[in-house]
Amino acid sequence: MQTIKSTARIGLVAAMFMVTSNMLGSGVYMLPASLAGIGGISLIGWGVALIGVIALALVFAKLAILVPNGAGPYSYAREAFGHFVGYQTNFVYSLANWIALVSMLTIIVGYLGNIFPIFKHIVVSTATQIIIIWLFVFLNISGAKIVSYVQSTAFIFAIVPLLFVSVGGWYWFDMHTFMAGWNVTHQTSVNAVNSSFNNIMWAFIGVESACVSAAVVNNPGRNIPLATLLGVFIASLVYISTCTVMMGIIPNQQLANSSAPFADVLAIIFHSKLAGIIMSVVAIIDVSGAMAGWTLVTGQTARAAAEDGLFPRIFAKTNKKGMPVYGLMILAFVMSFVVVFTASPTAQEQFNKIITMSVILYLIPYIYSAFAVMVLGIDKVGYKAYWIYSILGLIAAVFCMWSILGSDKPLTVWAFLVMISSTVFYAFKHVSKNKKVKN
């Protein structure tokens, strides 16, 4: 393993931008359309979900202190429950990351299609997504410092229009438009709120980003908890405000079918298609920055597992800048396959399909992390402070399990089959390891 120079590491501000941008870039530009399919009642879901998400953020902040050299959910699960659970966590988490990264591609192509209609063609869309994958993999190979610059710059560039919609958009908010799409699923209020959790959780995927990238963060014991909490706070404000205000500006059916909701809302506000095109450019830049950061997170997760002997050693081979070159290239091949497998007639349809699959997978490592903080807490802080860790862990775990219960049932079954299949891969790995020892 190459030693990463301190000058190649990132500080508090860059880590905070990574957390915020990863959460916003993974959904803010498409999530309003997804939640419009449920209706304004999802606002109640945001309120309930925020309790669980804050507990989850505090769990990761505590774990970053308890395991300062960890690499996210994988490291925490292994430290608390042993190598097998660590392997299973990383197996599921890595697969979720690989699938989730494709959702960002759908957002980029969706907004490209708003500017150039040719990108709405399924063949052109698929080919464009594959090209973008390889561009960002090569960017990551250049080093974490460059990735953080790209991501921070993209986020700063996009924050003005995001704030304009989330704050200034209330001037155009119409309560009648909002209430007309209050509960479009016609389920009971409880069921409708429950069904919104899967989509809402997508907004907060990335809460662990700074923890996963601990190897490239300066002073991780201090910077990672701060970056995590600040990132969640900023992302929450932007998400809740934008989703709510857009439901009060764009009629429900139009919003639910939109592949570029931010472009549509600015086109309505300014009565100009040009405003929508400008917003499309901003969205493409911001999501591209988030994708650069998520590619970094995904590569570092696989690298950490490989260094511990749970993933093939090829994932641990790094260059002088600490970037897992071969692991990133394998990631590019896997993502290219997912793009082809999930190709759909519209970006919105492909986006919804992907986030449903990946959120269920993400929640499994989050649950392990929630219980890990309880196990590691009692070992490292003693009984007096243990009740804090227990409460945080239980709230986060219950919320994650509740979110799974409200998810698409067939996909939930498939997610658990994937989790169980990790046992088979671990068994083969164990057999292979024993053969090498005997020989």
Coordinates of C-alpha atoms in Angstrom, one line a residue:
M1 CA 0.0 0.0 0.0
Q2 CA 1.3 3.4 -0.9
T3 CA 1.6 6.1 1.8
I4 CA -0.6 9.1 1.0
K5 CA 1.2 12.4 1.5
S6 CA -0.5 15.0 3.7
T7 CA -0.5 17.4 0.8
A8 CA -2.7 15.0 -1.1
R9 CA -5.3 14.8 1.6
I10 CA -8.4 16.9 2.0
G11 CA -9.5 19.1 4.9
L12 CA -12.8 19.8 6.7
V13 CA -14.3 22.1 4.1
A14 CA -13.6 19.7 1.2
A15 CA -14.9 16.7 3.3
M16 CA -18.0 18.6 4.1
F17 CA -18.5 19.4 0.4
M18 CA -18.0 15.8 -0.3
V19 CA -20.8 14.7 2.1
T20 CA -23.2 17.5 1.0
S21 CA -22.5 17.1 -2.7
N22 CA -22.7 13.3 -2.6
M23 CA -26.2 13.6 -1.0
L24 CA -27.5 16.4 -3.1
G25 CA -25.9 15.2 -6.4
S26 CA -27.4 11.7 -5.9
G27 CA -31.0 13.0 -5.9
V28 CA -31.9 16.7 -5.7
Y29 CA -32.2 17.1 -9.4
M30 CA -34.5 14.2 -9.9
L31 CA -36.0 13.4 -6.5
P32 CA -38.8 16.0 -6.7
A33 CA -40.2 14.2 -9.7
S34 CA -40.0 10.8 -8.0
L35 CA -41.8 12.1 -4.8
A36 CA -44.4 13.8 -7.0
G37 CA -45.5 10.2 -7.8
I38 CA -46.5 9.9 -4.1
G39 CA -47.7 13.5 -3.6
G40 CA -47.3 16.3 -1.1
I41 CA -48.0 14.0 1.7
S42 CA -44.3 13.0 1.4
L43 CA -43.6 16.2 3.3
I44 CA -44.7 14.3 6.5
G45 CA -42.3 11.5 5.4
W46 CA -39.4 14.1 5.4
G47 CA -40.2 15.1 9.0
V48 CA -40.3 11.5 10.3
A49 CA -37.3 10.5 8.2
L50 CA -35.2 13.4 9.5
I51 CA -35.2 12.0 13.0
G52 CA -33.8 8.7 11.8
V53 CA -31.3 10.4 9.5
I54 CA -29.9 12.6 12.2
A55 CA -29.5 9.5 14.4
L56 CA -27.7 7.8 11.5
A57 CA -25.4 10.8 11.0
L58 CA -24.6 10.8 14.7
V59 CA -23.9 7.1 14.5
F60 CA -21.3 7.6 11.8
A61 CA -19.9 10.6 13.6
K62 CA -19.4 8.5 16.7
L63 CA -18.0 5.6 14.7
A64 CA -15.4 7.9 13.0
I65 CA -14.1 8.7 16.5
L66 CA -14.3 5.1 17.8
V67 CA -12.6 3.7 14.7
P68 CA -10.5 6.7 13.4
N69 CA -8.7 4.8 10.7
G70 CA -11.8 3.0 9.4
A71 CA -13.3 3.0 5.9
G72 CA -17.0 3.3 6.6
P73 CA -19.7 0.6 7.2
Y74 CA -17.4 -2.2 6.2
S75 CA -14.7 -1.4 8.8
Y76 CA -17.2 -0.8 11.5
A77 CA -19.1 -4.1 10.9
R78 CA -15.8 -6.0 10.8
E79 CA -14.5 -4.4 14.0
A80 CA -17.8 -5.1 15.8
F81 CA -18.9 -8.5 14.4
G82 CA -15.9 -10.1 12.8
H83 CA -14.6 -10.8 9.3
F84 CA -17.6 -12.5 7.8
V85 CA -20.1 -9.7 8.6
G86 CA -17.4 -7.2 7.5
Y87 CA -17.1 -9.1 4.2
Q88 CA -20.9 -9.3 3.8
T89 CA -21.3 -5.6 4.5
N90 CA -18.7 -4.6 2.0
F91 CA -20.1 -7.0 -0.6
V92 CA -23.6 -5.4 -0.3
Y93 CA -22.3 -1.8 0.1
S94 CA -20.0 -2.1 -2.9
L95 CA -22.8 -3.5 -5.1
A96 CA -25.1 -0.7 -3.9
N97 CA -22.5 1.9 -4.8
W98 CA -22.0 0.5 -8.2
I99 CA -25.7 0.5 -8.9
A100 CA -26.2 4.0 -7.4
L101 CA -23.5 5.6 -9.4
V102 CA -25.6 4.8 -12.5
S103 CA -28.4 6.9 -11.2
M104 CA -26.2 10.0 -11.5
L105 CA -25.6 9.1 -15.1
T106 CA -29.4 9.1 -15.7
I107 CA -29.7 12.6 -14.2
I108 CA -26.9 13.9 -16.4
V109 CA -28.4 12.4 -19.5
G110 CA -31.9 13.5 -18.5
Y111 CA -30.8 17.1 -18.4
L112 CA -28.7 16.7 -21.5
G113 CA -31.9 15.6 -23.2
N114 CA -33.6 18.8 -22.1
I115 CA -31.0 20.7 -24.1
F116 CA -30.4 18.3 -27.0
P117 CA -33.4 16.0 -27.7
I118 CA -31.1 13.4 -29.3
F119 CA -30.0 12.3 -25.8
K120 CA -33.5 11.1 -25.2
H121 CA -32.9 8.3 -27.6
I122 CA -32.2 5.1 -25.7
V123 CA -29.1 4.1 -27.7
V124 CA -27.5 7.5 -27.6
S125 CA -28.3 7.8 -23.9
T126 CA -26.8 4.4 -23.1
A127 CA -23.6 5.1 -25.1
T128 CA -23.2 8.6 -23.4
Q129 CA -23.5 7.1 -19.9
I130 CA -20.8 4.6 -20.6
I131 CA -18.4 7.3 -22.0
I132 CA -19.0 9.4 -18.8
I133 CA -18.2 6.4 -16.6
W134 CA -14.7 6.1 -18.1
L135 CA -14.1 9.8 -18.0
F136 CA -14.7 10.0 -14.2
V137 CA -12.7 6.8 -13.5
F138 CA -9.7 8.4 -15.2
L139 CA -10.3 11.6 -13.3
N140 CA -10.2 9.6 -10.0
I141 CA -7.0 7.9 -11.0
S142 CA -5.4 11.4 -11.0
G143 CA -5.9 11.6 -7.2
A144 CA -8.3 12.6 -4.4
K145 CA -7.1 16.2 -4.4
I146 CA -8.2 16.8 -8.0
V147 CA -11.5 15.0 -7.3
S148 CA -12.2 17.3 -4.3
Y149 CA -11.4 20.4 -6.4
V150 CA -13.8 19.3 -9.1
Q151 CA -16.5 18.4 -6.7
S152 CA -16.2 21.5 -4.5
T153 CA -16.1 23.8 -7.6
A154 CA -19.1 22.1 -9.1
F155 CA -21.1 22.4 -5.9
I156 CA -20.2 26.1 -5.4
F157 CA -21.2 26.7 -9.0
A158 CA -24.6 25.0 -8.5
I159 CA -25.4 26.4 -5.0
V160 CA -26.8 29.7 -6.3
P161 CA -29.6 28.2 -8.5
L162 CA -30.3 25.6 -5.8
L163 CA -30.8 28.3 -3.2
F164 CA -32.8 30.3 -5.6
V165 CA -35.3 27.5 -6.1
S166 CA -35.3 26.4 -2.4
V167 CA -35.6 30.0 -1.0
G168 CA -36.8 32.3 -3.8
G169 CA -39.1 29.7 -5.3
W170 CA -41.6 30.2 -2.5
Y171 CA -42.6 33.5 -4.2
W172 CA -44.2 31.4 -6.9
F173 CA -45.5 28.7 -4.6
D174 CA -49.3 28.0 -5.0
M175 CA -51.0 26.1 -2.2
H176 CA -53.8 25.0 -4.5
T177 CA -51.3 23.4 -6.9
F178 CA -49.6 21.7 -3.9
M179 CA -52.8 20.3 -2.4
A180 CA -54.1 19.1 -5.7
G181 CA -51.3 16.6 -5.7
W182 CA -51.4 15.8 -1.9
N183 CA -51.9 12.0 -2.1
V184 CA -52.0 10.9 -5.7
T185 CA -51.5 7.2 -4.8
H186 CA -54.9 7.2 -3.0
Q187 CA -53.4 5.0 -0.3
T188 CA -54.1 5.5 3.4
S189 CA -52.0 8.3 4.9
V190 CA -49.8 5.9 6.8
N191 CA -49.1 3.7 3.7
A192 CA -48.4 6.8 1.6
V193 CA -45.9 8.1 4.1
N194 CA -44.3 4.7 4.4
S195 CA -44.0 4.4 0.6
S196 CA -42.1 7.7 0.5
F197 CA -39.3 6.5 2.9
N198 CA -37.4 4.6 0.2
N199 CA -37.2 7.7 -2.0
I200 CA -36.5 10.0 0.9
M201 CA -33.7 7.7 2.1
W202 CA -32.1 8.1 -1.3
A203 CA -31.7 11.8 -0.5
F204 CA -29.4 10.9 2.4
I205 CA -27.4 8.2 0.8
G206 CA -23.9 9.5 1.2
V207 CA -24.1 10.4 4.9
E208 CA -21.1 8.0 5.4
S209 CA -19.0 9.5 2.6
A210 CA -16.4 11.2 4.8
C211 CA -16.1 8.1 7.0
V212 CA -15.4 5.9 3.9
S213 CA -12.8 8.3 2.7
A214 CA -11.0 8.5 6.0
A215 CA -7.7 7.4 4.4
V216 CA -7.6 10.7 2.3
V217 CA -8.9 13.1 5.0
N218 CA -6.6 15.2 7.3
N219 CA -7.2 14.8 11.0
P220 CA -10.1 12.3 10.6
G221 CA -11.0 12.2 14.3
R222 CA -12.1 15.8 14.2
N223 CA -12.9 16.5 10.5
I224 CA -15.0 13.5 9.7
P225 CA -17.7 13.9 12.5
L226 CA -17.9 17.7 11.7
A227 CA -18.1 17.1 8.0
T228 CA -20.8 14.5 8.4
L229 CA -23.1 16.6 10.6
L230 CA -22.7 19.8 8.7
G231 CA -23.2 18.0 5.4
V232 CA -26.5 16.4 6.6
F233 CA -27.8 19.8 7.9
I234 CA -27.1 21.6 4.6
A235 CA -28.5 18.8 2.4
S236 CA -31.6 18.4 4.6
L237 CA -32.6 22.1 4.2
V238 CA -32.1 22.1 0.5
Y239 CA -33.9 18.8 -0.1
I240 CA -37.0 19.5 1.9
S241 CA -37.4 23.1 0.6
T242 CA -36.9 22.3 -3.1
C243 CA -39.1 19.2 -3.1
T244 CA -41.9 21.1 -1.4
V245 CA -41.7 24.3 -3.3
M246 CA -41.6 22.5 -6.7
M247 CA -44.8 20.6 -5.9
G248 CA -46.4 24.0 -5.4
I249 CA -45.2 25.4 -8.7
I250 CA -45.4 22.5 -11.2
P251 CA -48.7 20.6 -11.6
N252 CA -48.4 17.1 -10.1
Q253 CA -48.7 15.0 -13.3
Q254 CA -46.2 17.2 -15.2
L255 CA -43.7 17.1 -12.3
A256 CA -44.1 13.3 -11.9
N257 CA -43.3 12.7 -15.5
S258 CA -40.4 15.1 -15.8
S259 CA -36.8 14.0 -16.6
A260 CA -35.5 17.5 -15.8
P261 CA -37.7 19.0 -13.0
F262 CA -35.3 21.8 -12.1
A263 CA -35.2 23.0 -15.7
D264 CA -39.0 22.8 -15.9
V265 CA -39.5 24.9 -12.7
L266 CA -37.2 27.7 -13.9
A267 CA -38.8 27.7 -17.3
I268 CA -42.2 28.2 -15.5
I269 CA -40.8 30.9 -13.2
F270 CA -39.1 33.0 -15.9
H271 CA -41.5 32.0 -18.7
S272 CA -38.5 31.2 -20.7
K273 CA -37.1 27.9 -22.2
L274 CA -33.6 29.5 -22.0
A275 CA -33.8 29.6 -18.2
G276 CA -34.5 25.9 -18.2
I277 CA -31.6 25.2 -20.5
I278 CA -29.2 27.2 -18.3
M279 CA -30.5 25.2 -15.3
S280 CA -29.9 22.0 -17.2
V281 CA -26.2 23.0 -17.7
V282 CA -25.9 23.8 -14.0
A283 CA -27.4 20.5 -13.0
I284 CA -25.1 18.6 -15.3
I285 CA -22.0 20.3 -13.8
D286 CA -23.2 19.7 -10.2
V287 CA -24.1 16.1 -10.7
S288 CA -20.8 15.4 -12.5
G289 CA -19.0 16.8 -9.4
A290 CA -21.0 14.5 -7.2
M291 CA -20.3 11.5 -9.4
A292 CA -16.6 12.2 -9.2
G293 CA -16.8 12.1 -5.4
W294 CA -19.0 8.9 -5.3
T295 CA -16.5 7.2 -7.6
L296 CA -13.8 8.1 -5.1
V297 CA -15.9 6.6 -2.2
T298 CA -16.6 3.4 -4.1
G299 CA -13.0 2.8 -5.0
Q300 CA -11.8 3.5 -1.4
T301 CA -14.3 1.0 0.0
A302 CA -13.2 -1.8 -2.2
R303 CA -9.5 -0.9 -1.5
A304 CA -10.0 -1.1 2.3
A305 CA -11.6 -4.6 2.0
A306 CA -8.8 -5.8 -0.3
E307 CA -6.2 -4.6 2.1
D308 CA -7.8 -6.8 4.8
G309 CA -7.9 -9.8 2.5
L310 CA -11.6 -9.9 2.0
F311 CA -11.6 -8.7 -1.6
P312 CA -9.2 -9.7 -4.3
R313 CA -5.8 -8.0 -3.9
I314 CA -6.1 -6.3 -7.3
F315 CA -8.6 -3.8 -5.6
A316 CA -5.8 -2.8 -3.2
K317 CA -3.2 -1.8 -5.7
T318 CA -2.8 1.9 -5.6
N319 CA -0.7 4.5 -7.4
K320 CA 1.5 7.2 -5.7
K321 CA -1.6 9.3 -5.0
G322 CA -3.3 6.5 -3.1
M323 CA -5.9 5.8 -5.8
P324 CA -6.9 2.1 -6.5
V325 CA -6.3 2.1 -10.2
Y326 CA -7.3 -1.4 -11.1
G327 CA -10.3 -1.4 -8.7
L328 CA -11.6 1.7 -10.4
M329 CA -11.3 0.2 -13.8
I330 CA -13.2 -2.9 -12.7
L331 CA -15.8 -0.5 -11.3
A332 CA -16.1 1.1 -14.8
F333 CA -16.8 -2.3 -16.4
V334 CA -19.4 -3.2 -13.8
M335 CA -21.1 0.1 -14.1
S336 CA -21.2 -0.2 -17.9
F337 CA -23.0 -3.5 -17.5
V338 CA -25.5 -1.9 -15.1
V339 CA -26.2 0.9 -17.6
V340 CA -27.0 -1.6 -20.3
F341 CA -29.1 -3.8 -17.9
T342 CA -31.2 -0.9 -16.6
A343 CA -31.6 1.0 -19.9
S344 CA -35.1 2.5 -20.1
P345 CA -37.1 4.7 -22.5
T346 CA -36.9 7.7 -20.2
A347 CA -34.3 8.9 -17.7
Q348 CA -37.0 9.2 -15.0
E349 CA -38.0 5.6 -15.4
Q350 CA -34.4 4.4 -15.2
F351 CA -33.7 6.6 -12.2
N352 CA -36.6 5.2 -10.2
K353 CA -35.7 1.7 -11.0
I354 CA -32.1 2.2 -9.9
I355 CA -32.7 4.1 -6.6
T356 CA -35.3 1.5 -5.4
M357 CA -32.7 -1.3 -5.9
S358 CA -29.8 0.5 -4.4
V359 CA -31.5 2.1 -1.3
I360 CA -32.5 -1.3 0.0
L361 CA -29.0 -2.5 -0.4
Y362 CA -27.6 0.6 1.3
L363 CA -29.9 0.2 4.3
I364 CA -28.3 -3.2 5.2
P365 CA -24.8 -1.8 5.9
Y366 CA -26.4 1.1 7.7
I367 CA -28.2 -1.3 10.0
Y368 CA -25.0 -3.1 10.7
S369 CA -23.3 0.2 11.5
A370 CA -26.1 1.3 13.8
F371 CA -25.6 -1.9 15.9
A372 CA -21.8 -1.7 15.6
V373 CA -21.8 1.7 17.4
M374 CA -23.5 -0.1 20.3
V375 CA -20.9 -2.9 20.4
L376 CA -17.9 -0.7 19.9
G377 CA -19.2 1.9 22.3
I378 CA -19.4 -0.4 25.3
D379 CA -15.9 -1.6 24.6
K380 CA -14.3 1.8 24.3
V381 CA -16.2 4.3 26.4
G382 CA -17.6 2.1 29.2
Y383 CA -21.1 1.8 30.7
K384 CA -21.5 5.4 31.8
A385 CA -21.7 6.8 28.2
Y386 CA -23.0 3.6 26.7
W387 CA -26.7 4.6 26.9
I388 CA -26.0 7.5 24.3
Y389 CA -24.6 5.0 21.8
S390 CA -27.5 2.6 22.5
I391 CA -30.2 5.2 21.8
L392 CA -28.5 6.5 18.7
G393 CA -28.0 3.0 17.3
L394 CA -31.5 1.8 18.0
I395 CA -33.2 4.8 16.5
A396 CA -31.0 4.6 13.4
A397 CA -31.5 0.8 13.0
V398 CA -35.3 0.9 13.6
F399 CA -35.7 3.7 11.0
C400 CA -33.6 1.8 8.4
M401 CA -35.7 -1.4 9.0
W402 CA -38.9 0.6 8.8
S403 CA -37.7 2.0 5.4
I404 CA -37.1 -1.5 4.1
L405 CA -40.6 -2.6 5.1
G406 CA -42.0 0.3 3.0
S407 CA -39.9 -0.6 0.0
D408 CA -40.9 -2.6 -3.1
K409 CA -41.5 -6.1 -1.9
P410 CA -40.1 -8.1 -4.9
L411 CA -36.9 -5.9 -4.9
T412 CA -36.6 -6.3 -1.1
V413 CA -36.6 -10.1 -1.6
W414 CA -33.9 -9.8 -4.3
A415 CA -31.8 -7.6 -2.0
F416 CA -31.8 -10.2 0.7
L417 CA -31.0 -12.9 -1.7
V418 CA -28.0 -10.8 -2.8
M419 CA -27.0 -10.5 0.9
I420 CA -27.3 -14.2 1.4
S421 CA -25.3 -14.9 -1.8
S422 CA -22.3 -13.2 -0.1
T423 CA -22.1 -16.3 2.1
V424 CA -21.4 -18.4 -1.0
F425 CA -18.6 -16.1 -2.2
Y426 CA -17.1 -15.9 1.3
A427 CA -17.1 -19.7 1.5
F428 CA -15.3 -20.1 -1.8
K429 CA -12.8 -17.5 -0.6
H430 CA -12.2 -19.3 2.6
V431 CA -11.6 -22.6 0.8
S432 CA -9.2 -20.9 -1.6
K433 CA -7.3 -19.4 1.3
N434 CA -7.0 -22.7 3.1
K435 CA -5.6 -24.4 -0.1
K436 CA -2.9 -21.8 -0.3
V437 CA -1.9 -22.3 3.3
K438 CA -1.7 -26.1 2.9
N439 CA 0.3 -25.8 -0.3

